[in-house]
Amino acid sequence: MTFRILVILLLIALQGACATSPSDESTATSQQEIAEATQAWQTAFNSRDPARITAMYAPDAVFWGTTMKSIATHPDAVAEYFKAAGSRPNTRVVFEEQHIRVYGDVAINSGTYTFKDVRDGQATANLSRYTLVFRKRQGTWLIVDHHSSRMPT
């Protein structure tokens, strides 16, 4: 009887030891990939090129832009929002605080970013908060959900 209990306990221990979980190294690598994808979005946004920006989004992405009155649920609606980028050639975004979490092929980056511009000769800076949800598809991290809103004053 004692032998059976020991065998059962050993099997339970082995089962726990064999359970797969991401290593710290793979998590750090994935977090770095998300930081790089976020930097790529910043670079695309600052290029003021709508096609370059929207290429960062998955075809099924949803987007709730800072100045939108309704959520974009179609690639054309996302593209339309960023077409206005050309009318504000001086606007730039800089990411500030970032909190990256990775869950397999899904990652979330939440934090703050500042939109800087020059309007009527005056420099402006609008602090906003964001959530970017990425999904890895065919080896590429694409944005599947993006929410942006101005920070309350």
Backbone as CSV, one residue per row, in Angstrom:
resi,resn,N_x,N_y,N_z,CA_x,CA_y,CA_z,C_x,C_y,C_z
1,MET,0.828,-1.194,0.000,0.000,0.000,0.000,0.874,1.260,0.000
2,THR,1.903,1.263,0.828,2.802,2.405,0.889,3.503,2.600,-0.453
3,PHE,3.856,1.474,-1.097,4.509,1.550,-2.398,3.605,2.219,-3.427
4,ARG,2.327,1.872,-3.429,1.373,2.481,-4.369,1.249,3.982,-4.128
5,ILE,1.193,4.368,-2.891,1.101,5.799,-2.560,2.348,6.521,-3.063
6,LEU,3.513,5.915,-2.849,4.755,6.529,-3.324,4.766,6.653,-4.848
7,VAL,4.296,5.615,-5.544,4.237,5.662,-7.006,3.290,6.767,-7.463
8,ILE,2.140,6.867,-6.837,1.171,7.912,-7.190,1.771,9.294,-6.955
9,LEU,2.413,9.488,-5.809,3.038,10.781,-5.514,4.149,11.098,-6.519
10,LEU,4.925,10.072,-6.885,5.982,10.264,-7.867,5.405,10.662,-9.224
11,LEU,4.333,10.015,-9.638,3.684,10.359,-10.908,3.140,11.783,-10.889
12,ILE,2.557,12.173,-9.776,2.047,13.548,-9.653,3.201,14.543,-9.760
13,ALA,4.301,14.249,-9.086,5.465,15.142,-9.129,6.033,15.226,-10.539
14,LEU,6.119,14.087,-11.221,6.632,14.091,-12.592,5.718,14.848,-13.539
15,GLN,4.427,14.718,-13.334,3.473,15.434,-14.184,3.693,16.938,-14.060
16,GLY,3.864,17.423,-12.848,4.118,18.848,-12.640,5.433,19.286,-13.240
17,ALA,6.444,18.425,-13.154,7.755,18.768,-13.706,7.735,18.797,-15.225
18,CYS,6.870,17.996,-15.827,6.797,17.926,-17.288,5.881,18.982,-17.889
19,ALA,5.121,19.662,-17.068,4.215,20.689,-17.592,5.046,21.757,-18.280
20,THR,4.600,22.179,-19.449,5.366,23.172,-20.191,4.881,24.566,-19.850
21,SER,5.825,25.422,-19.672,5.525,26.836,-19.480,6.643,27.606,-20.144
22,PRO,6.345,28.818,-20.597,7.386,29.569,-21.277,8.539,29.860,-20.331
23,SER,9.738,29.745,-20.845,10.901,30.061,-20.030,10.994,31.572,-19.876
24,ASP,11.755,31.977,-18.869,11.971,33.410,-18.681,12.626,34.014,-19.920
25,GLU,13.505,33.223,-20.548,14.204,33.713,-21.737,13.245,33.936,-22.899
26,SER,12.317,32.990,-23.131,11.378,33.169,-24.244,10.402,34.299,-23.959
27,THR,10.019,34.472,-22.694,9.140,35.583,-22.333,9.853,36.911,-22.568
28,ALA,11.120,36.984,-22.163,11.890,38.213,-22.374,12.041,38.499,-23.863
29,THR,12.269,37.450,-24.657,12.379,37.624,-26.109,11.072,38.149,-26.679
30,SER,9.955,37.560,-26.269,8.648,38.012,-26.756,8.370,39.443,-26.325
31,GLN,8.718,39.790,-25.093,8.520,41.169,-24.638,9.352,42.132,-25.479
32,GLN,10.571,41.731,-25.818,11.420,42.567,-26.667,10.801,42.717,-28.057
33,GLU,10.223,41.630,-28.582,9.560,41.695,-29.889,8.387,42.673,-29.852
34,ILE,7.638,42.693,-28.763,6.504,43.620,-28.639,7.013,45.049,-28.510
35,ALA,8.087,45.244,-27.759,8.681,46.582,-27.666,9.120,47.056,-29.053
36,GLU,9.685,46.148,-29.841,10.108,46.496,-31.203,8.915,46.762,-32.112
37,ALA,7.850,45.974,-31.981,6.640,46.202,-32.784,6.008,47.543,-32.417
38,THR,6.040,47.876,-31.131,5.504,49.161,-30.680,6.342,50.304,-31.244
39,GLN,7.658,50.142,-31.228,8.547,51.150,-31.811,8.291,51.282,-33.311
40,ALA,8.024,50.159,-33.980,7.720,50.193,-35.419,6.428,50.963,-35.675
41,TRP,5.431,50.804,-34.789,4.189,51.565,-34.939,4.481,53.056,-34.775
42,GLN,5.292,53.412,-33.771,5.651,54.818,-33.558,6.336,55.379,-34.803
43,THR,7.271,54.638,-35.357,7.982,55.083,-36.563,7.015,55.239,-37.733
44,ALA,6.102,54.279,-37.883,5.103,54.360,-38.962,4.205,55.576,-38.763
45,PHE,3.731,55.784,-37.538,2.868,56.934,-37.255,3.608,58.235,-37.565
46,ASN,4.845,58.321,-37.127,5.612,59.547,-37.330,5.989,59.772,-38.791
47,SER,5.890,58.735,-39.618,6.147,58.894,-41.056,4.992,59.627,-41.731
48,ARG,3.826,59.637,-41.077,2.602,60.279,-41.568,2.064,59.574,-42.813
49,ASP,2.479,58.334,-43.044,2.060,57.547,-44.206,0.958,56.577,-43.783
50,PRO,-0.305,56.842,-44.163,-1.421,55.993,-43.723,-1.247,54.515,-44.079
51,ALA,-0.699,54.223,-45.250,-0.519,52.818,-45.651,0.489,52.120,-44.739
52,ARG,1.528,52.826,-44.385,2.549,52.255,-43.494,1.979,52.008,-42.101
53,ILE,1.140,52.923,-41.639,0.527,52.766,-40.315,-0.432,51.581,-40.315
54,THR,-1.330,51.551,-41.282,-2.364,50.508,-41.287,-1.785,49.124,-41.560
55,ALA,-0.598,49.044,-42.132,0.045,47.742,-42.347,0.381,47.056,-41.028
56,MET,0.386,47.805,-39.938,0.680,47.249,-38.612,-0.525,46.526,-38.009
57,TYR,-1.706,46.687,-38.626,-2.958,46.148,-38.085,-3.377,44.880,-38.823
58,ALA,-3.909,43.917,-38.074,-4.474,42.704,-38.672,-5.764,43.071,-39.404
59,PRO,-6.153,42.293,-40.407,-7.393,42.588,-41.143,-8.639,42.607,-40.256
60,ASP,-8.623,41.862,-39.161,-9.786,41.814,-38.266,-9.613,42.703,-37.033
61,ALA,-8.671,43.630,-37.095,-8.409,44.504,-35.951,-9.583,45.436,-35.676
62,VAL,-9.717,45.798,-34.411,-10.648,46.855,-34.026,-9.817,47.995,-33.448
63,PHE,-10.299,49.219,-33.678,-9.519,50.394,-33.313,-10.446,51.469,-32.776
64,TRP,-10.104,51.985,-31.616,-10.853,53.049,-30.969,-9.880,54.209,-30.820
65,GLY,-9.811,55.062,-31.843,-8.863,56.171,-31.866,-9.236,57.293,-30.917
66,THR,-8.261,58.087,-30.577,-8.426,59.163,-29.603,-9.558,60.111,-29.970
67,THR,-9.703,60.428,-31.244,-10.724,61.401,-31.655,-11.912,60.762,-32.364
68,MET,-12.019,59.442,-32.328,-13.111,58.750,-33.032,-14.403,58.794,-32.222
69,LYS,-15.507,58.903,-32.933,-16.823,58.884,-32.291,-17.417,57.480,-32.274
70,SER,-16.829,56.569,-33.068,-17.263,55.168,-33.059,-16.052,54.284,-33.326
71,ILE,-16.185,53.036,-32.963,-15.076,52.098,-33.095,-14.946,51.627,-34.544
72,ALA,-13.717,51.493,-35.014,-13.453,50.986,-36.363,-13.318,49.471,-36.284
73,THR,-14.117,48.780,-37.082,-14.093,47.316,-37.077,-13.761,46.749,-38.451
74,HIS,-13.288,47.591,-39.338,-12.968,47.165,-40.704,-11.681,47.880,-41.133
75,PRO,-10.829,47.222,-41.900,-9.573,47.854,-42.319,-9.758,49.211,-42.995
76,ASP,-10.832,49.375,-43.765,-11.067,50.663,-44.432,-11.298,51.779,-43.419
77,ALA,-11.979,51.467,-42.325,-12.246,52.477,-41.294,-10.961,52.852,-40.559
78,VAL,-10.099,51.879,-40.323,-8.804,52.165,-39.694,-7.984,53.051,-40.630
79,ALA,-7.953,52.703,-41.904,-7.200,53.484,-42.888,-7.736,54.910,-42.988
80,GLU,-9.049,55.050,-42.966,-9.671,56.380,-43.062,-9.228,57.279,-41.912
81,TYR,-9.168,56.726,-40.723,-8.738,57.505,-39.552,-7.317,58.033,-39.766
82,PHE,-6.434,57.186,-40.257,-5.041,57.596,-40.398,-4.787,58.426,-41.647
83,LYS,-5.742,58.512,-42.562,-5.581,59.400,-43.721,-5.477,60.850,-43.266
84,ALA,-6.092,61.166,-42.145,-6.006,62.524,-41.600,-4.579,62.861,-41.175
85,ALA,-3.734,61.844,-41.054,-2.348,62.076,-40.648,-1.645,63.048,-41.589
86,GLY,-1.956,62.973,-42.868,-1.332,63.864,-43.834,-1.682,65.322,-43.620
87,SER,-2.831,65.592,-43.005,-3.240,66.977,-42.761,-2.568,67.564,-41.518
88,ARG,-1.867,66.735,-40.763,-1.146,67.203,-39.575,0.319,66.750,-39.678
89,PRO,1.074,67.349,-40.600,2.424,66.848,-40.891,3.416,66.981,-39.741
90,ASN,3.137,67.822,-38.770,4.081,68.015,-37.667,3.815,67.114,-36.466
91,THR,2.696,66.414,-36.454,2.354,65.588,-35.296,3.302,64.397,-35.188
92,ARG,3.790,64.179,-33.985,4.655,63.039,-33.686,4.168,62.402,-32.392
93,VAL,4.414,61.097,-32.272,4.063,60.401,-31.041,5.347,59.869,-30.412
94,VAL,5.379,59.893,-29.087,6.494,59.340,-28.320,5.896,58.477,-27.217
95,PHE,6.285,57.208,-27.176,5.810,56.326,-26.112,6.531,56.661,-24.822
96,GLU,5.783,56.662,-23.755,6.331,56.951,-22.431,6.332,55.645,-21.627
97,GLU,5.367,55.499,-20.770,5.235,54.315,-19.915,4.705,53.138,-20.738
98,GLN,5.327,51.969,-20.572,4.871,50.767,-21.270,4.861,49.588,-20.297
99,HIS,3.782,48.829,-20.339,3.662,47.599,-19.550,3.315,46.481,-20.524
100,ILE,4.281,45.619,-20.793,4.124,44.560,-21.792,3.922,43.224,-21.096
101,ARG,2.864,42.533,-21.504,2.587,41.183,-21.019,2.390,40.288,-22.228
102,VAL,2.957,39.090,-22.176,2.876,38.152,-23.296,2.217,36.870,-22.816
103,TYR,1.230,36.415,-23.587,0.492,35.192,-23.289,0.485,34.322,-24.540
104,GLY,1.586,33.642,-24.780,1.682,32.807,-25.979,1.764,33.663,-27.232
105,ASP,0.762,33.514,-28.118,0.770,34.284,-29.365,-0.042,35.569,-29.268
106,VAL,-0.388,35.961,-28.033,-1.096,37.223,-27.792,-0.273,38.042,-26.803
107,ALA,-0.175,39.336,-27.052,0.567,40.223,-26.158,-0.194,41.527,-26.005
108,ILE,-0.052,42.132,-24.831,-0.734,43.389,-24.524,0.314,44.394,-24.072
109,ASN,0.245,45.577,-24.633,1.109,46.674,-24.217,0.200,47.833,-23.830
110,SER,0.224,48.193,-22.562,-0.602,49.296,-22.047,0.310,50.353,-21.454
111,GLY,-0.077,51.606,-21.618,0.730,52.668,-21.041,0.282,54.034,-21.502
112,THR,1.270,54.913,-21.628,0.983,56.283,-22.050,1.898,56.660,-23.212
113,TYR,1.377,57.561,-24.037,2.184,58.159,-25.080,1.784,59.611,-25.215
114,THR,2.704,60.410,-25.768,2.464,61.839,-25.931,2.451,62.176,-27.415
115,PHE,1.394,62.882,-27.818,1.299,63.389,-29.185,1.795,64.830,-29.169
116,LYS,2.852,65.088,-29.920,3.443,66.426,-29.981,3.135,67.028,-31.339
117,ASP,2.849,68.330,-31.342,2.483,69.004,-32.584,2.855,70.475,-32.461
118,VAL,2.751,71.186,-33.561,2.892,72.640,-33.580,1.633,73.173,-34.232
119,ARG,0.888,73.958,-33.476,-0.361,74.538,-33.990,-0.337,76.044,-33.748
120,ASP,-0.599,76.769,-34.803,-0.564,78.236,-34.732,0.760,78.726,-34.152
121,GLY,1.845,78.055,-34.534,3.167,78.457,-34.081,3.509,78.041,-32.664
122,GLN,2.599,77.378,-31.982,2.823,76.972,-30.590,2.997,75.455,-30.492
123,ALA,4.002,75.038,-29.740,4.197,73.607,-29.499,3.105,73.101,-28.564
124,THR,2.549,71.938,-28.896,1.538,71.309,-28.042,1.996,69.894,-27.706
125,ALA,1.537,69.407,-26.574,1.824,68.031,-26.158,0.588,67.502,-25.454
126,ASN,0.027,66.433,-25.993,-1.165,65.820,-25.402,-0.827,64.417,-24.918
127,LEU,-0.845,64.240,-23.607,-0.601,62.933,-23.020,-1.855,62.089,-23.166
128,SER,-1.681,60.887,-23.676,-2.803,59.968,-23.864,-2.437,58.611,-23.283
129,ARG,-3.456,57.797,-23.078,-3.231,56.424,-22.620,-3.626,55.493,-23.757
130,TYR,-3.036,54.322,-23.766,-3.288,53.393,-24.863,-3.275,51.960,-24.352
131,THR,-3.896,51.111,-25.130,-3.747,49.665,-25.014,-3.607,49.126,-26.427
132,LEU,-2.532,48.420,-26.663,-2.295,47.740,-27.930,-2.305,46.242,-27.656
133,VAL,-3.145,45.515,-28.359,-3.161,44.059,-28.254,-2.605,43.519,-29.565
134,PHE,-1.566,42.717,-29.456,-0.915,42.118,-30.618,-1.224,40.625,-30.662
135,ARG,-1.223,40.080,-31.867,-1.326,38.629,-32.036,-0.282,38.228,-33.069
136,LYS,0.440,37.182,-32.746,1.481,36.713,-33.666,0.838,35.820,-34.714
137,ARG,0.953,36.256,-35.974,0.387,35.518,-37.101,1.473,35.323,-38.139
138,GLN,1.730,34.076,-38.454,2.761,33.721,-39.433,4.088,34.407,-39.106
139,GLY,4.430,34.420,-37.818,5.707,34.953,-37.369,5.771,36.453,-37.197
140,THR,4.666,37.162,-37.432,4.649,38.623,-37.333,3.635,39.060,-36.283
141,TRP,4.045,39.973,-35.415,3.130,40.539,-34.431,2.313,41.644,-35.096
142,LEU,0.990,41.473,-35.148,0.083,42.473,-35.716,-0.855,42.983,-34.636
143,ILE,-1.270,44.219,-34.763,-2.220,44.800,-33.817,-3.607,44.262,-34.141
144,VAL,-4.271,43.695,-33.131,-5.641,43.200,-33.310,-6.641,44.061,-32.545
145,ASP,-6.147,44.872,-31.621,-7.016,45.781,-30.874,-6.178,46.966,-30.420
146,HIS,-6.708,48.162,-30.620,-5.991,49.378,-30.237,-7.006,50.358,-29.669
147,HIS,-6.763,50.775,-28.451,-7.593,51.801,-27.816,-6.685,52.946,-27.412
148,SER,-7.127,54.162,-27.682,-6.372,55.352,-27.326,-7.336,56.408,-26.816
149,SER,-6.974,57.046,-25.717,-7.813,58.135,-25.193,-6.930,59.142,-24.468
150,ARG,-7.364,60.390,-24.512,-6.610,61.441,-23.830,-6.631,61.213,-22.332
151,MET,-5.529,61.553,-21.715,-5.425,61.458,-20.265,-6.285,62.564,-19.655
152,PRO,-7.112,62.213,-18.673,-7.930,63.251,-18.033,-7.040,64.316,-17.386
153,THR,-7.524,65.537,-17.393,-6.743,66.620,-16.771,-7.251,66.927,-15.390
